[in-house]
Short mmCIF file of C-alpha atoms in Angstrom, two decimals:
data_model
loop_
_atom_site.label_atom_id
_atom_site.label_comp_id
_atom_site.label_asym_id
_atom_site.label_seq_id
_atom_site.Cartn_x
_atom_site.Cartn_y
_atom_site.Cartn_z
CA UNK A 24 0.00 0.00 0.00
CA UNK A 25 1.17 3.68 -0.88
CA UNK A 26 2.30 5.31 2.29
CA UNK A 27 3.45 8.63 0.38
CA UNK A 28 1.35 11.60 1.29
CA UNK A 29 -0.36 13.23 -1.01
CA UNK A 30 0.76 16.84 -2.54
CA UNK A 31 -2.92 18.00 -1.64
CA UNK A 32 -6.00 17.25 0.59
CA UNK A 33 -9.23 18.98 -0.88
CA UNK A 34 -12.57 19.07 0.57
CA UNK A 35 -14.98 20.04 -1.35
CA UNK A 36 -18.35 21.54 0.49
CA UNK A 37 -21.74 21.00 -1.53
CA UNK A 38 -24.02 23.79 -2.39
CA UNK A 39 -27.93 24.31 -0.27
CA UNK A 40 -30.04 21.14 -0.82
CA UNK A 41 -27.01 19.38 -3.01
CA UNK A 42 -24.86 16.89 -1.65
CA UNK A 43 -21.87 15.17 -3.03
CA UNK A 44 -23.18 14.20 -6.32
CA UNK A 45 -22.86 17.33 -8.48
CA UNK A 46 -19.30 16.82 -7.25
CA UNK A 47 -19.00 13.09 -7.70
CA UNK A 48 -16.53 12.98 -11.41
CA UNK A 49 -14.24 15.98 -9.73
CA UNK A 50 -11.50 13.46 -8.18
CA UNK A 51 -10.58 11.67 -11.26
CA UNK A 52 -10.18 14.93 -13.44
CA UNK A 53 -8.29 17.21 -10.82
CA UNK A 54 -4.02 16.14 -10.34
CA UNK A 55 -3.41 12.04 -8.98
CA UNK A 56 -1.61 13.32 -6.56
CA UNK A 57 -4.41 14.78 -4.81
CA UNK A 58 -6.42 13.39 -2.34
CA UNK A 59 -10.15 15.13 -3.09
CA UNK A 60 -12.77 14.71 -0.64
CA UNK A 61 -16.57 14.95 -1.23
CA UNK A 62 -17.87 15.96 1.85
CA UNK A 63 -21.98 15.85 2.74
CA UNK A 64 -23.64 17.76 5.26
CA UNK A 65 -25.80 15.98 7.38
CA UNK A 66 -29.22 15.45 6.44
CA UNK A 67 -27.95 15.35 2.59
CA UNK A 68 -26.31 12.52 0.55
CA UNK A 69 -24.57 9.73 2.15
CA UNK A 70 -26.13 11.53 5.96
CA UNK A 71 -29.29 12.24 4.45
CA UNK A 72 -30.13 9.84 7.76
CA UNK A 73 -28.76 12.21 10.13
CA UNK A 74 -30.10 15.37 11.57
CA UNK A 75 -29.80 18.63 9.98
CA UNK A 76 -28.07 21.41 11.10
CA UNK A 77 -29.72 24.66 10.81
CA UNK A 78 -27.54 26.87 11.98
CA UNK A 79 -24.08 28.05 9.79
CA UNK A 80 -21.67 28.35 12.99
CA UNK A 81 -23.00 24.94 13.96
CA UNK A 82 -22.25 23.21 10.95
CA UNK A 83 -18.78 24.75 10.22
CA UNK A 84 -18.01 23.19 13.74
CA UNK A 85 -19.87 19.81 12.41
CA UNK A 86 -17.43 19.74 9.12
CA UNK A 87 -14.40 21.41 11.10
CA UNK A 88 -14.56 18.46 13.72
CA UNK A 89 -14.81 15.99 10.83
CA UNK A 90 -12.25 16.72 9.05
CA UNK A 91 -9.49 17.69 11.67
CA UNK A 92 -8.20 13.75 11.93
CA UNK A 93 -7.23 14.62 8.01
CA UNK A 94 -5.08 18.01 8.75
CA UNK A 95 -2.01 15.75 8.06
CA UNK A 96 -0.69 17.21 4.46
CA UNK A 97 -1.38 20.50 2.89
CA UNK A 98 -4.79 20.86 2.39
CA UNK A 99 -7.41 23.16 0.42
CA UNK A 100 -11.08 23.92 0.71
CA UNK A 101 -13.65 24.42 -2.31
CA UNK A 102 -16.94 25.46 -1.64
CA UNK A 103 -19.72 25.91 -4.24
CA UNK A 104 -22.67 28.77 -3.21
CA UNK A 105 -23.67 27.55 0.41
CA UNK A 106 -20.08 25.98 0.28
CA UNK A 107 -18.15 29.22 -0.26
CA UNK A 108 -19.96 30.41 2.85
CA UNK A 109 -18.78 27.17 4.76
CA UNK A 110 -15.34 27.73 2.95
CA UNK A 111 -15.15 30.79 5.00
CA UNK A 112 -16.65 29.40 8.16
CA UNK A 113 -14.56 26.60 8.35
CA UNK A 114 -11.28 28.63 7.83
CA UNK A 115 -11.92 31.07 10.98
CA UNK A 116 -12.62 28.28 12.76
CA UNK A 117 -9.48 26.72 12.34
CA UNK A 118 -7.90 29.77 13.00
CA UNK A 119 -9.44 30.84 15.80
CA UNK A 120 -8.34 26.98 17.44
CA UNK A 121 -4.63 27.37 16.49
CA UNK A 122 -5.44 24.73 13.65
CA UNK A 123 -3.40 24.78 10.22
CA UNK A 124 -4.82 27.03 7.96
CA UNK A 125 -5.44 25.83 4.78
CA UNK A 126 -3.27 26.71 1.72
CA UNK A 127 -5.97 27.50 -0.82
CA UNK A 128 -9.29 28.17 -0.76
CA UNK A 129 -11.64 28.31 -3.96
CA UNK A 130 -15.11 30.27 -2.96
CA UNK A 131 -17.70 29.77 -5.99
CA UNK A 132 -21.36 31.42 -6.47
CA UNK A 133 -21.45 33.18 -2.66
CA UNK A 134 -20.88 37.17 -2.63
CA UNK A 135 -18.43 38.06 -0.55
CA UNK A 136 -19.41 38.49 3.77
CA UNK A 137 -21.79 41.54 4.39
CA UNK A 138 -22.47 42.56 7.81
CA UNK A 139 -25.54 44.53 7.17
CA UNK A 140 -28.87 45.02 5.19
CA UNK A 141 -31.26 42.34 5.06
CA UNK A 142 -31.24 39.55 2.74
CA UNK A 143 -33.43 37.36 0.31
CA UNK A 144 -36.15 35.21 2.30
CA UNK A 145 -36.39 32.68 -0.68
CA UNK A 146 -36.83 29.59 2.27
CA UNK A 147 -40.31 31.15 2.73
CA UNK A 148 -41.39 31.36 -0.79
CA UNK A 149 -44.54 29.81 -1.50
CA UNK A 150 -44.40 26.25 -3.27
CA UNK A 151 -45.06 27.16 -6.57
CA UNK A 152 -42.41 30.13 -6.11
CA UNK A 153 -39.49 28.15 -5.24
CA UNK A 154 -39.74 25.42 -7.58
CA UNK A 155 -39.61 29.05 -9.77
CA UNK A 156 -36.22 30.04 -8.52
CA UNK A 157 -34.89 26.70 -7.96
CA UNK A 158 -35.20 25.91 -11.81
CA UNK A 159 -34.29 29.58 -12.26
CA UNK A 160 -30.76 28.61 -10.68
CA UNK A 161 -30.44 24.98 -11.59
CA UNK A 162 -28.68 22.39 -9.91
CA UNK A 163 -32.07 20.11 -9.06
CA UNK A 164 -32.31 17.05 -11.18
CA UNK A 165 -35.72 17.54 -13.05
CA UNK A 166 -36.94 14.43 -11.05
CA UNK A 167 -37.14 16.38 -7.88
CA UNK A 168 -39.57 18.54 -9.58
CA UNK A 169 -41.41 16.10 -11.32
CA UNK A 170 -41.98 13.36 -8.73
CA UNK A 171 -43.93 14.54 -5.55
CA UNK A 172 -42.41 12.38 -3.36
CA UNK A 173 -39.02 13.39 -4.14
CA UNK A 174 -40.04 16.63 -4.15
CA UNK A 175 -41.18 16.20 -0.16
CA UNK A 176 -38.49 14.42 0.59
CA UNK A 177 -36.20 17.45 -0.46
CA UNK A 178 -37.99 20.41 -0.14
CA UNK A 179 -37.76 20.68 3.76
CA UNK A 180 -34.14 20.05 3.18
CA UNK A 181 -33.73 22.99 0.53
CA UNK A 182 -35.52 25.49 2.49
CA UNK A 183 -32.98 24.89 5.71
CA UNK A 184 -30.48 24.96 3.48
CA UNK A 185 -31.82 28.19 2.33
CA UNK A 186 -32.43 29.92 5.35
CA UNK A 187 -29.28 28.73 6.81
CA UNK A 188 -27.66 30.83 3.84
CA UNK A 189 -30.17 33.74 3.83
CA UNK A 190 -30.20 34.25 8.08
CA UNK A 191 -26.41 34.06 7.91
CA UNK A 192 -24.27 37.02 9.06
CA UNK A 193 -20.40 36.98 9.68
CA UNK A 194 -18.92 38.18 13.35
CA UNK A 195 -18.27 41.65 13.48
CA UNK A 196 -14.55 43.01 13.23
CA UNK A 197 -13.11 40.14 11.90
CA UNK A 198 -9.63 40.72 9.42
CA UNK A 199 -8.88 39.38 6.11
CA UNK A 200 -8.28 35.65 6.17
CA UNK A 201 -4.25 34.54 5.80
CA UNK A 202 -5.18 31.95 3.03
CA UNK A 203 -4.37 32.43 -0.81
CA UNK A 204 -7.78 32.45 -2.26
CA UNK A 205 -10.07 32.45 -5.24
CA UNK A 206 -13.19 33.92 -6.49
CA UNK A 207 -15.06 31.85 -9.36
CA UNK A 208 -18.40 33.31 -10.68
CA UNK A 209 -20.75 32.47 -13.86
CA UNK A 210 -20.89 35.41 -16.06
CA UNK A 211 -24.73 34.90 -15.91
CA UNK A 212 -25.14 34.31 -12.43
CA UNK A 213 -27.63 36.84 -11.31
CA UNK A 214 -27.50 35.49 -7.32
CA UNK A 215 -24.36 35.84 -7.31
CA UNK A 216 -23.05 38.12 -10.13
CA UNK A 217 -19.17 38.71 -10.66
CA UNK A 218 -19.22 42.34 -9.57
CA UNK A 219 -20.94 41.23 -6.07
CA UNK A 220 -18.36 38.27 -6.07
CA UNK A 221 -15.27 40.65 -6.44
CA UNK A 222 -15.44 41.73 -2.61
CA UNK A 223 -13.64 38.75 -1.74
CA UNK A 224 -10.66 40.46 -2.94
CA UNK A 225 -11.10 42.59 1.00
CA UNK A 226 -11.56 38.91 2.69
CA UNK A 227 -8.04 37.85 1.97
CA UNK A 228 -4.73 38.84 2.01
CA UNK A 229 -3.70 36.98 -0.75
CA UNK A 230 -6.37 37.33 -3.55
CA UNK A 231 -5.40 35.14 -6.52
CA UNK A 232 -8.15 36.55 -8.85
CA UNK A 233 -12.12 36.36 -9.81
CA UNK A 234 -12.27 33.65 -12.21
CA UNK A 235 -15.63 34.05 -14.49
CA UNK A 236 -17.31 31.64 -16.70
CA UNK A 237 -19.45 31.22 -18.99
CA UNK A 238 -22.97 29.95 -17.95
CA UNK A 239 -25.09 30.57 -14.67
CA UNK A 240 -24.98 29.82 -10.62
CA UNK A 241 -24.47 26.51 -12.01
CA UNK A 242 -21.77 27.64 -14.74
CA UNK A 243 -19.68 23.91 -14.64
CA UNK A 244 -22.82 21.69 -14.13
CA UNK A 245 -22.79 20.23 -17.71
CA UNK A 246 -18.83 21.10 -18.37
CA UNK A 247 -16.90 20.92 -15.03
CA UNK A 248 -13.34 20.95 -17.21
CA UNK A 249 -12.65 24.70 -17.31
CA UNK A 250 -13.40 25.14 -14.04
CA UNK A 251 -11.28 22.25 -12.95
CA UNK A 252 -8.19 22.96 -14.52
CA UNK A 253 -7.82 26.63 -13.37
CA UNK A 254 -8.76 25.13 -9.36
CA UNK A 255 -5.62 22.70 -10.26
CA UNK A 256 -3.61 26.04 -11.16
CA UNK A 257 -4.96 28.10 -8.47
CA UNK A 258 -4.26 25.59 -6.01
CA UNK A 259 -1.08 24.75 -7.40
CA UNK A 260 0.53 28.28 -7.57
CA UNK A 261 -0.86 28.55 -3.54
CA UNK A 262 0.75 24.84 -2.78
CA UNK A 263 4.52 26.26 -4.40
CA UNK A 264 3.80 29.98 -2.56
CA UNK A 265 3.60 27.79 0.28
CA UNK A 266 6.61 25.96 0.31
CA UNK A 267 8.69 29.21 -0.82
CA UNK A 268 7.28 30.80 2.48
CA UNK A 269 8.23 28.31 3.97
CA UNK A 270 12.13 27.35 2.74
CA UNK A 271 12.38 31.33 3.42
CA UNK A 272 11.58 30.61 7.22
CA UNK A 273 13.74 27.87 7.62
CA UNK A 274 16.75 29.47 6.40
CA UNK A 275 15.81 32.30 7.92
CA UNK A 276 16.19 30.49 10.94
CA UNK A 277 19.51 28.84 10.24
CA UNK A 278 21.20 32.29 9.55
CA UNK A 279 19.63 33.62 12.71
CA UNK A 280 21.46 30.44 14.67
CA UNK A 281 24.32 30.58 13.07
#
């Protein structure tokens, strides 16, 4: 068996009533010498058995705590709409517990952290109304729609998933996050359009760039490729910053012991 660490850990965080499945083809197109992780909130995909989490803080502890056993190698975070906002959660978490930071993190579809002004209330939409926007945005498989008990199976999970996102608000007075990072939008996205999603540029001190593409909140759904290869070169310019940093610090070091 292959003991040899690999180059990169990414987790990748699912977008509000997805799971793992939109995600499931990324591990075989991104660099072998990754390790990608899928990861589910619960309540959706593989936990759709366990209770859901309604509140954002909550559940970046929930994923934080899961994933701390597999802070052993550099790692990276990827978060699509409701996953960009765990993206962020999840890193200030860490922080704030002395845990390694991440080296890259990829935020996709969520504007940037506002503190004030009150947001959509799309989890309270009538029925008929949010099957609207949801086919507005896409991401839900036609079935959902079409099949009633599919759709009341999901629904309940869509609108906490919704108002999880839409009741959010970041802490007050909080500084730019130490962690390379990039911004990746859909030209067409009206949610979350790239002007909106250039703010992350004041959320980081190392802002690698809003990456737009053609297509919609959903802009990689039926082509994941282009968005793929420029998360392997994002991450991959962060991973060799990285090690610079930190071949500077240990020489550093000898020449101050020497």
């Amino acid at each position: 068996m292959d003991s040899t660490p690999p180059a990169l850990r990414l987790f990748v965080l699912h977008h509000a009533g997805g799971s793992h499945l939109l995600y499931r083809n990324w591990p075989d197109a991104l660099p072998a010498t990754w390790d990608v992780r899928l990861l589910d909130a619960p309540g959706h995909g593989l936990l759709l058995d366990e209770p859901h989490i309604a509140d954002a803080g909550r559940l970046a502890d929930h994923l934080l705590r899961a994933i701390e056993p597999e802070l052993t190698c550099p790692y990276a975070l990827f978060g699509h709409s409701m996953g960009a906002l765990m993206t962020y959660e999840i890193i200030r978490r860490a922080l704030d517990r002395g845990l390694p930071p991440p080296v890259w993190a990829g935020v996709s579809a969520r504007p940037a952290p506002q503190t004030a002004g009150p947001g959509h209330r799309y989890h309270a939409l009538p029925d008929a109304e949010l099957r609207t926007r949801l086919k507005q945005l896409g991401g839900t498989p036609d079935e959902v729609f079409d099949d009633p008990e599919l759709w009341a199976l999901f629904e309940p999970i869509i609108r906490a998933d919704l108002r999880l996102v839409e009741t959010w608000r970041p802490a007050p007075a909080t500084g730019p996050l130490p962690v390379a990072l990039s911004a990746f939008a859909g030209g067409e996205d009206r949610s979350a359009t790239p002007w909106r999603m250039t703010g992350w540029a004041e959320h980081t001190e190392h802002f690698l760039g809003l990456r737009v593409f053609d297509g919609g909140h959903f802009y990689f759904q039926d082509d994941p490729g282009p968005l793929l290869r420029q998360i392997a070169r994002d991450a991959a310019a962060a991973l060799d910053s990285a090690a610079d940093r930190a071949t500077q610090a240990t020489q550093a070091t000898v020449r101050s012991g020497s």
